[in-house]
Every structure is written in structure tokens, then in C-alpha cells.
Coordinates of C-alpha atoms and ligand atoms in Angstrom, one line a residue:
M1 CA -8.3 -9.3 0.9
T2 CA -6.0 -11.9 0.6
V3 CA -4.1 -10.4 -0.5
S4 CA -0.8 -11.3 2.3
E5 CA -1.0 -14.5 0.2
I6 CA -0.2 -12.3 -2.7
R7 CA 3.8 -13.2 -4.2
G8 CA 5.8 -12.5 -7.2
H9 CA 6.4 -9.2 -8.8
H10 CA 3.4 -7.4 -9.4
P11 CA 3.7 -3.7 -10.7
I12 CA 0.8 -1.6 -10.9
L13 CA 0.0 0.5 -13.2
T14 CA -2.6 3.2 -12.9
P15 CA -5.9 3.4 -15.0
K16 CA -4.4 5.6 -17.3
A17 CA -1.3 3.4 -18.3
M18 CA -3.2 0.7 -18.2
G19 CA -5.3 2.4 -21.1
E20 CA -1.5 3.0 -22.7
V21 CA -0.8 -0.4 -22.9
D22 CA -3.9 -1.9 -23.7
R23 CA -3.9 0.3 -27.0
A24 CA -0.5 -0.7 -27.4
A25 CA -1.5 -4.4 -27.2
I26 CA -4.2 -3.8 -30.1
Q27 CA -2.1 -1.9 -31.7
S28 CA 0.8 -4.6 -32.0
G29 CA -2.0 -6.9 -33.2
I30 CA -3.7 -8.9 -30.6
D31 CA -7.8 -8.3 -31.0
G32 CA -9.3 -5.7 -28.1
Y33 CA -12.4 -7.7 -28.0
R34 CA -10.7 -10.9 -27.8
L35 CA -9.2 -9.1 -24.8
M36 CA -13.0 -8.1 -23.5
L37 CA -14.2 -12.2 -23.8
I38 CA -11.7 -12.9 -21.8
A39 CA -12.2 -10.3 -19.0
G40 CA -15.3 -10.7 -19.0
A41 CA -15.5 -14.9 -18.7
A42 CA -13.6 -14.2 -15.8
I43 CA -16.3 -12.0 -14.1
S44 CA -19.1 -14.9 -14.6
A45 CA -16.3 -17.6 -13.5
C46 CA -15.6 -15.5 -10.4
V47 CA -19.8 -15.6 -9.8
L48 CA -20.2 -18.9 -10.6
E49 CA -17.0 -20.2 -8.5
H50 CA -18.0 -18.0 -5.5
Y51 CA -22.1 -17.5 -5.7
P52 CA -23.0 -20.9 -6.8
E53 CA -25.5 -21.5 -5.4
A54 CA -27.2 -17.9 -6.9
T55 CA -30.6 -18.5 -8.5
G56 CA -30.5 -14.9 -10.3
A57 CA -27.8 -12.0 -11.4
I58 CA -28.5 -8.3 -12.7
V59 CA -25.7 -7.4 -14.3
L60 CA -25.3 -3.4 -14.2
C61 CA -23.8 -1.8 -17.8
G62 CA -22.1 1.3 -18.4
P63 CA -21.4 3.5 -21.3
G64 CA -17.4 2.5 -21.8
N65 CA -15.6 -0.9 -22.5
N66 CA -15.7 -1.6 -19.0
G67 CA -19.7 -2.3 -19.8
G68 CA -18.5 -4.3 -22.7
D69 CA -17.0 -6.6 -19.8
G70 CA -20.5 -6.4 -18.6
Y71 CA -22.6 -7.8 -21.6
V72 CA -19.6 -10.6 -22.0
A73 CA -20.1 -11.5 -18.0
A74 CA -23.9 -12.1 -18.8
R75 CA -23.6 -14.1 -21.6
G76 CA -21.4 -16.8 -19.4
L77 CA -23.7 -16.0 -16.7
A78 CA -26.8 -17.3 -19.1
E79 CA -25.5 -19.9 -20.8
A80 CA -24.8 -21.5 -17.8
G81 CA -28.5 -21.0 -16.9
M82 CA -28.4 -18.4 -14.1
P83 CA -31.4 -16.5 -14.9
V84 CA -29.7 -12.7 -15.8
R85 CA -31.4 -9.3 -16.0
L86 CA -28.8 -6.6 -17.6
Y87 CA -29.3 -3.0 -17.4
S88 CA -27.6 -0.5 -19.1
S89 CA -27.2 2.7 -17.8
V90 CA -26.8 4.5 -21.3
D91 CA -29.1 4.4 -24.7
P92 CA -27.4 0.8 -26.1
E93 CA -26.7 2.7 -29.0
R94 CA -23.9 4.5 -27.7
L95 CA -21.7 1.6 -27.1
K96 CA -18.8 1.7 -29.6
G97 CA -15.9 -0.5 -30.9
D98 CA -15.2 -3.3 -28.7
A99 CA -18.4 -2.5 -26.3
A100 CA -20.9 -2.5 -29.1
T101 CA -19.6 -5.6 -30.4
A102 CA -20.1 -7.4 -27.3
R103 CA -23.7 -6.0 -27.0
D104 CA -25.1 -7.3 -29.8
D105 CA -23.2 -10.7 -28.6
W106 CA -26.0 -10.8 -25.9
Q107 CA -29.2 -12.4 -26.7
G108 CA -31.4 -10.9 -24.0
P109 CA -33.3 -7.6 -23.5
I110 CA -31.4 -4.6 -22.1
H111 CA -33.4 -2.7 -19.5
S112 CA -33.0 1.3 -18.7
L113 CA -30.9 1.1 -15.2
A114 CA -34.2 3.7 -14.4
D115 CA -36.4 0.7 -14.0
L116 CA -33.5 -1.4 -11.9
D117 CA -35.4 -4.0 -9.6
W118 CA -33.3 -6.6 -7.8
R119 CA -36.2 -8.4 -5.8
D120 CA -35.6 -11.2 -7.3
S121 CA -31.7 -11.2 -7.6
E122 CA -29.1 -13.0 -5.8
I123 CA -26.4 -11.4 -7.2
V124 CA -25.0 -8.3 -8.6
I125 CA -22.5 -7.5 -11.6
D126 CA -20.7 -4.4 -11.7
A127 CA -19.3 -2.8 -15.1
L128 CA -21.1 0.3 -14.9
F129 CA -17.4 2.2 -14.9
G130 CA -14.1 0.7 -14.7
A131 CA -10.3 2.2 -15.2
G132 CA -12.5 4.9 -17.6
L133 CA -14.5 6.9 -14.3
D134 CA -12.9 10.3 -14.8
R135 CA -15.5 12.9 -12.5
P136 CA -18.3 12.1 -9.8
V137 CA -21.1 9.9 -10.6
E138 CA -24.4 11.4 -9.7
G139 CA -27.9 11.5 -10.9
A140 CA -29.7 9.0 -11.8
V141 CA -27.1 6.7 -11.8
A142 CA -25.7 7.7 -8.4
E143 CA -29.3 7.3 -7.2
A144 CA -29.0 3.5 -8.7
M145 CA -26.1 2.8 -7.0
M146 CA -27.6 4.0 -4.0
T147 CA -30.5 1.4 -4.7
V148 CA -27.9 -1.3 -4.9
V149 CA -26.2 -0.1 -1.6
S150 CA -29.1 -0.4 0.3
S151 CA -30.1 -4.3 -1.2
E152 CA -26.9 -5.4 0.9
L153 CA -26.4 -8.1 -2.4
P154 CA -22.9 -9.3 -3.1
V155 CA -21.4 -7.6 -5.8
V156 CA -18.8 -8.4 -8.0
A157 CA -17.1 -5.7 -9.7
A158 CA -15.5 -5.6 -13.3
D159 CA -11.9 -4.4 -13.0
L160 CA -12.7 -1.8 -10.2
P161 CA -15.7 -0.8 -7.9
S162 CA -17.8 1.9 -9.5
G163 CA -17.6 4.7 -8.1
V164 CA -13.8 4.0 -7.0
S165 CA -10.7 6.0 -8.7
G166 CA -8.3 3.9 -10.0
R167 CA -5.9 6.0 -9.4
T168 CA -6.4 7.1 -5.9
G169 CA -8.5 5.1 -4.4
E170 CA -10.7 8.2 -3.5
V171 CA -14.8 7.5 -4.0
Q172 CA -15.9 10.1 -6.5
G173 CA -19.2 10.4 -5.8
V174 CA -20.6 7.4 -4.9
A175 CA -19.0 3.9 -4.6
L176 CA -20.4 0.3 -5.2
S177 CA -18.8 -1.7 -2.4
A178 CA -17.8 -5.2 -3.5
E179 CA -17.3 -8.8 -2.3
H180 CA -14.7 -9.6 -5.3
T181 CA -13.3 -7.4 -8.4
V182 CA -11.8 -8.7 -11.3
T183 CA -9.4 -6.7 -12.8
F184 CA -7.2 -7.7 -15.8
A185 CA -3.6 -7.4 -16.3
T186 CA -2.1 -5.9 -13.5
Y187 CA -3.0 -4.1 -10.3
K188 CA -4.1 -0.8 -9.9
P189 CA -3.4 1.5 -7.0
G190 CA -7.1 2.2 -5.7
H191 CA -7.0 -2.0 -5.0
F192 CA -4.8 -1.1 -2.5
L193 CA -5.0 2.7 -1.3
V194 CA -7.9 3.5 1.2
P195 CA -10.4 4.1 1.4
G196 CA -11.0 2.2 -2.3
A197 CA -9.6 -1.4 -1.0
D198 CA -12.1 -1.1 0.9
Y199 CA -14.4 -1.5 -1.4
C200 CA -13.2 -4.0 -3.2
G201 CA -13.3 -7.2 -1.4
D202 CA -11.1 -9.8 -2.6
V203 CA -8.4 -8.8 -5.9
H204 CA -8.6 -11.3 -8.1
L205 CA -6.3 -10.8 -10.6
I206 CA -6.7 -12.3 -14.4
D207 CA -4.1 -12.6 -17.5
I208 CA -6.5 -11.4 -20.1
G209 CA -3.6 -12.2 -23.0
I210 CA -1.8 -8.7 -22.8
P211 CA 1.5 -9.1 -23.9
Q212 CA 4.7 -8.5 -20.8
R213 CA 6.8 -6.7 -22.8
E214 CA 3.5 -3.6 -22.9
I215 CA 3.2 -4.1 -19.2
D216 CA 7.2 -4.0 -18.8
A217 CA 6.8 -0.9 -21.5
H218 CA 4.7 0.9 -18.7
D219 CA 6.3 0.3 -16.0
Q220 CA 5.8 3.2 -13.6
N221 CA 8.1 2.1 -11.0
L222 CA 5.3 1.1 -8.8
W223 CA 4.9 -2.2 -7.6
L224 CA 3.5 -4.2 -4.3
N225 CA 5.5 -4.3 -2.4
T226 CA 5.8 -8.4 -2.0
P227 CA 9.2 -10.7 -0.8
E228 CA 10.3 -10.6 -4.6
I229 CA 11.2 -7.1 -5.6
W230 CA 13.5 -7.6 -2.0
S231 CA 14.6 -11.4 -1.4
D232 CA 18.2 -10.9 -2.6
R233 CA 18.9 -8.0 -0.1
I234 CA 17.6 -10.0 3.0
P235 CA 20.7 -9.8 5.1
E236 CA 21.8 -13.2 5.1
P237 CA 23.4 -15.3 9.1
K238 CA 27.2 -15.7 8.5
L239 CA 28.6 -18.2 10.4
S240 CA 31.7 -16.2 10.6
G241 CA 29.5 -13.4 11.8
H242 CA 30.3 -11.5 15.3
K243 CA 27.2 -9.5 16.3
Y244 CA 29.3 -5.9 15.4
S245 CA 28.9 -7.7 11.5
K246 CA 25.2 -7.4 12.6
G247 CA 25.3 -3.5 13.5
H248 CA 24.7 -1.7 16.1
L249 CA 21.5 0.2 16.6
G250 CA 21.0 3.4 19.0
V251 CA 17.7 4.0 19.6
F252 CA 17.1 7.3 21.6
S253 CA 14.4 7.0 24.8
G254 CA 12.9 10.4 26.5
A255 CA 12.5 11.9 29.6
F256 CA 11.7 9.5 32.9
S257 CA 8.0 9.4 32.0
H258 CA 8.6 8.5 28.0
T259 CA 10.5 5.8 27.6
G260 CA 8.9 2.9 26.6
A261 CA 8.9 3.8 23.6
A262 CA 12.4 3.5 23.1
R263 CA 12.4 0.1 24.4
L264 CA 9.6 -1.1 22.1
A265 CA 12.3 0.0 19.2
A266 CA 15.1 -1.3 20.7
H267 CA 13.6 -5.3 21.4
S268 CA 12.2 -4.6 18.3
A269 CA 15.0 -4.4 16.5
L270 CA 17.0 -6.9 18.6
R271 CA 14.4 -9.0 17.3
A272 CA 15.3 -8.4 13.8
G273 CA 18.5 -9.3 13.8
A274 CA 20.6 -6.1 14.9
G275 CA 23.8 -7.6 16.4
L276 CA 23.7 -4.9 19.2
V277 CA 21.4 -2.5 20.1
T278 CA 21.9 0.1 23.1
V279 CA 19.0 2.8 24.2
L280 CA 20.4 5.9 24.9
A281 CA 18.5 7.9 27.4
P282 CA 19.1 11.1 29.2
A283 CA 19.9 11.3 33.3
S284 CA 16.1 11.4 34.2
A285 CA 15.9 7.9 32.2
I286 CA 18.5 6.0 33.1
A287 CA 17.1 4.0 36.5
S288 CA 13.7 3.2 34.4
N289 CA 14.9 2.2 31.3
A290 CA 17.6 0.2 33.5
A291 CA 14.9 -1.7 35.1
H292 CA 13.5 -3.1 32.2
L293 CA 16.4 -3.8 30.1
T294 CA 18.8 -6.8 29.9
A295 CA 19.7 -7.7 26.6
I296 CA 20.2 -4.3 25.2
M297 CA 22.5 -2.0 26.3
L298 CA 22.0 1.6 28.2
R299 CA 24.3 4.5 27.9
N300 CA 23.5 7.9 29.2
V301 CA 23.1 10.6 26.2
S302 CA 22.0 13.5 27.7
S303 CA 23.6 16.8 25.5
D304 CA 25.4 17.5 22.4
E305 CA 28.2 16.8 23.7
D306 CA 27.3 13.3 24.9
L307 CA 25.9 12.8 21.5
D308 CA 29.5 13.9 20.4
A309 CA 31.5 11.6 22.3
L310 CA 28.9 8.4 21.3
L311 CA 29.4 9.1 17.8
Q312 CA 33.5 8.6 18.4
D313 CA 32.4 5.0 18.6
Q314 CA 32.2 4.0 14.9
R315 CA 30.4 0.6 15.3
M316 CA 27.1 2.2 16.2
N317 CA 26.2 2.3 12.5
G318 CA 22.4 3.6 13.2
F319 CA 19.9 5.1 15.3
V320 CA 16.1 5.5 15.3
L321 CA 15.5 9.1 16.6
G322 CA 12.0 10.3 17.5
P323 CA 9.8 7.6 18.9
G324 CA 8.7 8.8 23.0
F325 CA 12.1 11.5 22.4
G326 CA 9.5 14.6 23.1
V327 CA 9.2 17.2 20.2
G328 CA 11.8 20.4 20.0
E329 CA 15.2 22.1 19.1
K330 CA 17.0 19.5 21.1
T331 CA 15.3 16.7 19.0
C332 CA 16.3 19.0 15.9
G333 CA 19.6 19.4 16.8
F334 CA 20.6 15.9 17.5
A335 CA 19.1 14.8 13.9
R336 CA 21.4 17.3 12.0
T337 CA 24.3 15.9 14.4
I338 CA 23.6 11.8 13.6
I339 CA 22.9 13.4 9.5
S340 CA 26.2 15.1 9.1
T341 CA 27.6 12.2 10.1
D342 CA 27.9 8.6 7.6
R343 CA 25.5 6.6 10.1
A344 CA 21.6 5.7 9.2
L345 CA 19.0 7.4 10.9
V346 CA 15.4 6.6 11.3
L347 CA 13.8 9.8 12.3
D348 CA 10.0 9.1 13.3
A349 CA 6.7 10.3 15.7
D350 CA 8.4 13.3 17.6
G351 CA 11.4 13.6 15.4
L352 CA 9.1 14.4 12.3
T353 CA 7.3 16.9 14.5
S354 CA 10.0 18.4 15.3
F355 CA 10.9 20.3 12.5
K356 CA 6.8 21.3 11.0
D357 CA 8.5 24.6 11.6
N358 CA 11.7 24.1 9.6
A359 CA 11.3 21.3 7.1
E360 CA 14.0 22.7 4.5
D361 CA 16.5 22.7 7.4
L362 CA 16.1 18.7 7.3
F363 CA 16.1 18.5 4.1
S364 CA 19.3 20.2 3.1
A365 CA 20.8 18.5 6.3
I366 CA 20.1 15.7 4.2
A367 CA 21.2 16.8 0.9
D368 CA 24.6 17.9 2.4
G369 CA 24.3 14.2 4.5
A370 CA 26.0 11.3 3.4
A371 CA 23.7 9.2 5.9
P372 CA 20.7 7.4 4.7
V373 CA 17.7 9.0 6.1
I374 CA 14.4 7.6 6.4
L375 CA 11.3 9.2 7.7
T376 CA 8.3 7.6 8.7
P377 CA 5.0 9.6 9.2
H378 CA 1.6 8.9 9.6
A379 CA -0.6 11.1 7.8
G380 CA -0.3 13.7 10.6
E381 CA 3.2 13.8 11.2
F382 CA 2.8 14.1 6.6
S383 CA 0.8 16.8 6.7
R384 CA 3.0 18.5 9.2
L385 CA 6.4 18.0 7.4
F386 CA 4.8 18.5 3.4
P387 CA 1.4 20.2 4.2
D388 CA 1.1 21.4 0.2
L389 CA 0.9 17.8 -0.5
A390 CA -0.9 16.2 2.1
A391 CA -3.7 19.1 1.1
D392 CA -3.7 18.8 -2.8
T393 CA -6.7 16.9 -3.4
E394 CA -5.5 15.6 -6.8
L395 CA -2.4 13.8 -5.8
S396 CA -2.6 9.6 -4.7
K397 CA -0.8 8.9 -1.8
V398 CA 0.9 7.3 -3.5
D399 CA 2.0 10.7 -5.3
R400 CA 2.3 12.1 -1.8
A401 CA 4.9 10.0 -0.9
R402 CA 6.9 10.1 -4.2
M403 CA 6.8 13.8 -4.1
A404 CA 8.2 14.0 -0.4
A405 CA 10.7 11.6 -0.8
D406 CA 12.0 13.4 -4.1
R407 CA 11.8 16.8 -2.2
S408 CA 13.0 15.5 1.0
G409 CA 15.9 13.5 -0.5
A410 CA 14.9 10.4 2.1
V411 CA 13.2 7.4 1.5
V412 CA 10.0 8.8 2.9
L413 CA 7.6 5.2 4.5
Y414 CA 4.1 6.9 5.0
K415 CA 2.2 4.3 7.0
G416 CA -1.2 3.4 7.0
A417 CA -3.7 0.8 6.1
D418 CA -2.1 1.5 3.1
T419 CA 1.6 1.9 3.6
V420 CA 3.7 3.7 0.8
I421 CA 7.2 3.3 0.5
A422 CA 8.8 6.1 -2.1
A423 CA 12.5 6.5 -2.1
P424 CA 14.0 10.0 -4.5
D425 CA 15.1 7.6 -7.0
G426 CA 10.9 7.5 -8.1
R427 CA 10.6 3.6 -7.1
A428 CA 7.5 3.0 -5.0
V429 CA 5.7 -0.1 -3.7
I430 CA 2.9 -0.3 -1.2
N431 CA 2.5 -2.5 1.1
V432 CA -0.6 -4.7 1.8
N433 CA -0.2 -7.0 4.7
A434 CA -0.9 -5.0 8.0
P435 CA -4.1 -6.5 9.6
P436 CA -6.2 -3.6 10.3
W437 CA -5.4 -4.5 14.3
L438 CA -1.5 -3.4 13.8
A439 CA -2.9 0.0 14.3
T440 CA -2.0 -0.3 17.7
A441 CA -0.3 2.2 20.5
G442 CA 3.3 1.8 20.3
S443 CA 2.9 -0.3 16.8
G444 CA 5.0 2.3 15.3
D445 CA 7.8 2.6 17.5
C446 CA 8.4 -1.9 16.7
L447 CA 7.9 -0.6 12.9
A448 CA 11.4 2.0 13.6
G449 CA 13.1 -0.5 15.1
I450 CA 12.8 -2.9 12.9
I451 CA 13.6 -0.5 10.3
G452 CA 16.8 0.4 11.8
A453 CA 17.6 -3.0 12.7
L454 CA 18.2 -3.5 8.7
L455 CA 20.0 -0.2 7.9
V456 CA 22.8 -1.5 10.8
Q457 CA 22.5 -5.2 8.7
H458 CA 23.6 -2.6 5.6
V459 CA 20.2 -3.7 3.8
P460 CA 19.6 0.0 1.4
A461 CA 17.5 2.3 2.6
F462 CA 14.3 1.8 0.4
E463 CA 14.5 -1.8 0.6
A464 CA 15.2 -1.7 4.3
A465 CA 11.9 0.4 4.5
A466 CA 10.2 -2.1 2.5
I467 CA 11.5 -5.3 4.3
A468 CA 10.3 -3.8 8.0
A469 CA 6.5 -2.6 6.1
Y470 CA 6.1 -6.5 5.5
M471 CA 8.0 -8.0 9.0
H472 CA 5.6 -6.1 10.4
G473 CA 2.6 -7.0 9.2
E474 CA 3.4 -10.9 9.1
A475 CA 3.7 -10.6 12.8
G476 CA 0.9 -8.9 12.8
M477 CA -0.8 -11.3 10.9
E478 CA 0.8 -14.0 13.1
L479 CA 0.2 -12.4 16.5
G480 CA -4.1 -12.1 15.3
E481 CA -6.1 -9.7 16.8
G482 CA -6.2 -7.8 20.3
L483 CA -2.0 -7.7 19.8
T484 CA -0.5 -5.1 22.2
A485 CA 2.9 -3.6 20.7
D486 CA 4.7 -5.9 23.8
D487 CA 3.6 -8.6 21.7
L488 CA 4.6 -6.9 18.9
A489 CA 8.6 -6.4 19.7
D490 CA 8.3 -9.7 21.1
G491 CA 6.8 -11.5 17.8
I492 CA 9.3 -10.0 15.1
L493 CA 11.2 -13.4 13.8
S494 CA 14.5 -12.3 12.2
P495 CA 13.8 -11.8 8.2
S496 CA 16.2 -14.8 8.2
V497 CA 13.7 -16.7 9.8
L498 CA 10.7 -15.6 8.4
F499 CA 11.9 -15.8 4.6
E500 CA 13.9 -18.9 5.0
Ligands
LIG601 N1 -7.4 -3.3 -19.1 C1 -7.8 -4.2 -20.0 O1 -6.3 -4.5 -21.0 C2 -8.9 -4.5 -20.1 C3 -9.5 -3.6 -20.5 N2 -11.4 -3.4 -20.3 C4 -12.2 -3.2 -19.8 O2 -12.6 -1.4 -19.8 C5 -12.7 -1.0 -18.8 C6 -11.7 0.5 -19.2 O3 -13.0 1.1 -20.3 P1 -12.9 2.7 -20.9 O4 -14.4 3.0 -22.0 O5 -11.9 3.2 -21.3 O6 -13.7 2.9 -19.5 P2 -15.3 2.8 -18.4 O7 -15.9 1.4 -18.9 O8 -14.6 3.1 -17.2 O9 -16.0 4.2 -18.7 C7 -15.6 5.4 -19.6 C8 -17.0 6.3 -19.8 O10 -17.3 6.2 -18.7 C9 -17.7 7.8 -19.0 N3 -17.7 7.9 -17.6 C10 -16.7 8.0 -16.9 N4 -17.1 8.7 -15.4 C11 -18.5 9.0 -14.9 C12 -19.7 9.5 -14.5 N5 -18.3 10.1 -13.5 N6 -20.0 9.5 -15.0 C13 -20.7 9.3 -15.8 N7 -20.0 9.3 -16.7 C14 -18.6 8.9 -16.5 C15 -16.9 8.1 -19.8 O11 -17.4 9.7 -20.0 C16 -16.7 7.0 -20.6 O12 -17.7 7.0 -21.9 C17 -11.2 -1.5 -18.1 O13 -11.6 -0.5 -17.0 C18 -12.0 -2.7 -18.2 O14 -13.1 -3.2 -17.5 C19 -11.4 -4.2 -22.0 O15 -12.7 -5.0 -21.6 C20 -10.3 -5.8 -22.1 C21 -9.4 -5.2 -21.5
LIG602 K1 -17.5 -1.9 -12.3

């Protein structure tokens, strides 16, 4: 997907909210069939642009307005001279409203999907189900979809690949895999949440004439993570600035043979613009860390007393705790101590797992403290802290991250190919610029370090997590396939360089 090039403010609406926007637009006097004509024309234009050599198309139309888009697209392709065969999954007489109008305006024959024959076609237009998919696809329609899958013909999907839930990105029964998805007015979560994102191919967002005021009125506090969301929060380098004005981050190291993760985080933080970074290591890990650190400082923090002494220095204004640190009560104690101050904390990896059996302790410490806290779980860590949310199959990843942020009082960065960042106040973004090869050992340690660097530069927690996820993705794209976390830590660019 070419999403890393997407710029601008992009609200993401669930299909339900989009339906409300449609209805409000139509009630305000906009002709619904006109919207469908623009939508269908965009689909045929996409086919003609990307498959100019195709000598024949099949168009699969479903029972609702998604099917209506298909009839309009079929007409556009036929008028452009492409032989088109159109199949309906239902008796076409059952269509209503704009979809029935679109059917009436289609001059060609309508075949039953049961008679699907794709052999002289080179492209499939999928207009079976879009926003209205509300149950698993089964029976004859599912069989026809399996036939399309096995044909290996390229698919262009109207709004969403059929079978992909626009709300969650989950596959409902069976789904078509599209090379291009043409969607309307706003993106939907299912375009970016996995596995849906993998079924969408390139997603093309088309303005079909729905007024922005209607989209804004149904704003769901969910956006694509683009620089426009937070560009005014990027720390500006000041000529008068000195290293302490750019913050001082402490990164806790594990014991003697578990020190690499902290150094990856520390290196990434320095690259990401933290003024000073100190690795805080137990006595057993001083020698191994000292052998590898130059620009980064090192301090012995073995005990609770050492931590208390460290916290006397007000200039150390943020911490990363968890990477390689070890799971246990010591970790919980360090986290609670830091949260009880006003220092920022990124709690990652072992820092999260340590609270597996006492997550409520963590959340009440956060509620009582003044510190901005960011939790950075991957799916496994998420299910340890929020087992009920992880197990609830009705929830989307966005729902889960939001409910976790609300419950914990922390900003939650829920990792994955479709990282979701949610704040306790309900704001959420989906990050989509991370290439698959970013999922490499140590990559998360680098991300934790970048977040810490932004926090100590006084970037608010939600924006710090969103900017960091984006920077991490950009570095991954820039370095290319085969990168290691060492390359990544070296390849992080400070935001003022990256976004100049
Ligand atoms: N976004 C816009 O501004 C516009 C969108 N358009 C297109 O309209 C569809 C949404 O149309 P809707 O009629 O609400 O839903 P669908 O066509 O996706 O399907 C509803 C239809 O399907 C039945 N159904 C649902 N799930 C199943 C299933 N698993 N098996 C069988 N049948 C199922 C359901 O009962 C309904 O009958 C949107 O995606 C756009 O493509 C407009 O054209 C332009 C404006
Ligand atoms: K579709």
C-alpha cells in the first residue's frame, strides 16, 4: 500500500458513521444517486487506469448500494469499450432506491452469480458487499467468491473488499483480495487494521461530493497518523538551547547479559533528539554497558535507594523502563516509584509483563500520579494487562486500545503492523507507514527510546507516541528490507531534520 505517502488530515469513520453521514448529506438535499454515479465512475476510472490492456471484465454486484456502485462502474467500462459481464448475487428485482436506479440504467444483461464464468475476463470488479456487510459470508456467494480467489484474477473492490469488515478489518467468513480498493469520502478502520489492510491493496480515497461539514459532524476522534496531526508539536531546535533544555532521559538496563535492549533504546533516544541520555544499570551490568557506550552516560542504579537518589536530580525528566529489564517485583516497584513523581515514563516489554497479575495496581498508581505514562504493548503484552479486552472478539483493535487507555489512564501504543495509539481522552490514530521488515528483534526497544526522547522534550504523551511511531516507520522505510535494530537506532533522524 502506498499509504506512507498519504498527507493531510484524514478522519477515519466506521461504516455505521459513514452511513449516517450519507443519510445526513442526502437529507440536506444532496442527490444520493449522484453520489453513486461519482463513486461508480471512480471505480471504472481506476480499472481503466491500472488495467488499460484488459480485454474483458466481470462485475459482481450484491444486494445493496455497493452493488449499485457496481452497476454504474459496469456502465462506465462498457462505454469505454471494455466487454463487461455483470453478475448479481440476488434477484436484481430486489434492489431498492439508488441501487435499483443504477440497475435500470445498466443496458446489458444481468447474470446470476451461480453461473459465474470468468474464463474470458482479465479483471474482476467486486461490488458484492461494502459498508453494509453485517454477518459472515456463506453459501453460494461464498462459493462464488472462492472461485474468484482461485482464478487469481486481479480484483478492484468498491469501498471494501467483500468479506472484510470495515469496522474491524476482520474477515467475515471469506473475503476477496483486491489489488485496488476505491473508497469514498473517508477511510474506514478496515482499510488499515489487519488482516483487512492486506486484502485492500492500494486504497484510493475519492471525494464524491459529501460535504466536509457532515464528515466533521460525525467525527469519531480517530485519524490516520499523518504529520499534519501533530506537526505543531514537533520540538523545535532553539539557538539558545543547551543540552538540558532538550531533556534528560534515563533508560534502565537489565542485568549483565541483558543489556542490549536498553542500549538500543538509549541510542535511538539520542538520535531522536534527547539532550542527554543515561543508561541506568545494576552493578552487574556496568562493565558490559561501559564497554559499549560513548555519547551515552552510565550510572549504577541497583536498588530502590539508588533510584530515590537518582530522582533527586530534577533534570532527569523521563524514563524508559522494561526493555531487557526482567519481569518481577523490582520492575513493579521502580515503575510505581517513577509514576509517583512527575517524570514521564515509557513502560515497555518486561515493564508491562511485570504487572500481569496486578494490572489494577499499575492503573491506580497512574491515576494517583502526575506523570505522563505511555504503555507500549504488542498483542501478547496487551492480553496480559487487558485479558478481557483482548478476548472480546466484537472489539476492533481501535476499540481495544481506546478502552485500555481509558482504563489505565495512560496513552496506549498498541503495536503491530497496524499500530494504534489511543489517549485516555478518546483520541486515537492508526499508524500505517511501518514496513513489514520493521518487525525485527530490538525494533520495539528503539521505538520506546524515541518516545522517551520526545517526552523529555515536553511533547505531550499522545503526540509523542504518534510522532515516534511515525518516525520509526519512516526510518524503517528509509533503511529498507533486511535492516537490524542496530541499523534502526543509527538511522533514526531527529524530528526537526525528518520534518524540516
Ligand atoms: N460512502 C458513500 O458516501 C456512498 C457509498 N455508497 C456505497 O454504498 C455502500 C453501502 O451500501 P449498503 O446498502 O448500506 O450496504 P452494502 O451494499 O454493503 O450491503 C448491504 C446488503 O448486504 C446484505 N448483507 C450484509 N452482509 C451479508 C452477508 N454476509 N451475506 C449476505 N448478505 C449480506 C445486507 O442485508 C444488505 O442487504 C458503500 O459500501 C458504498 O459502496 C454509495 O454508492 C455512494 C455513497
Ligand atoms: K466490495
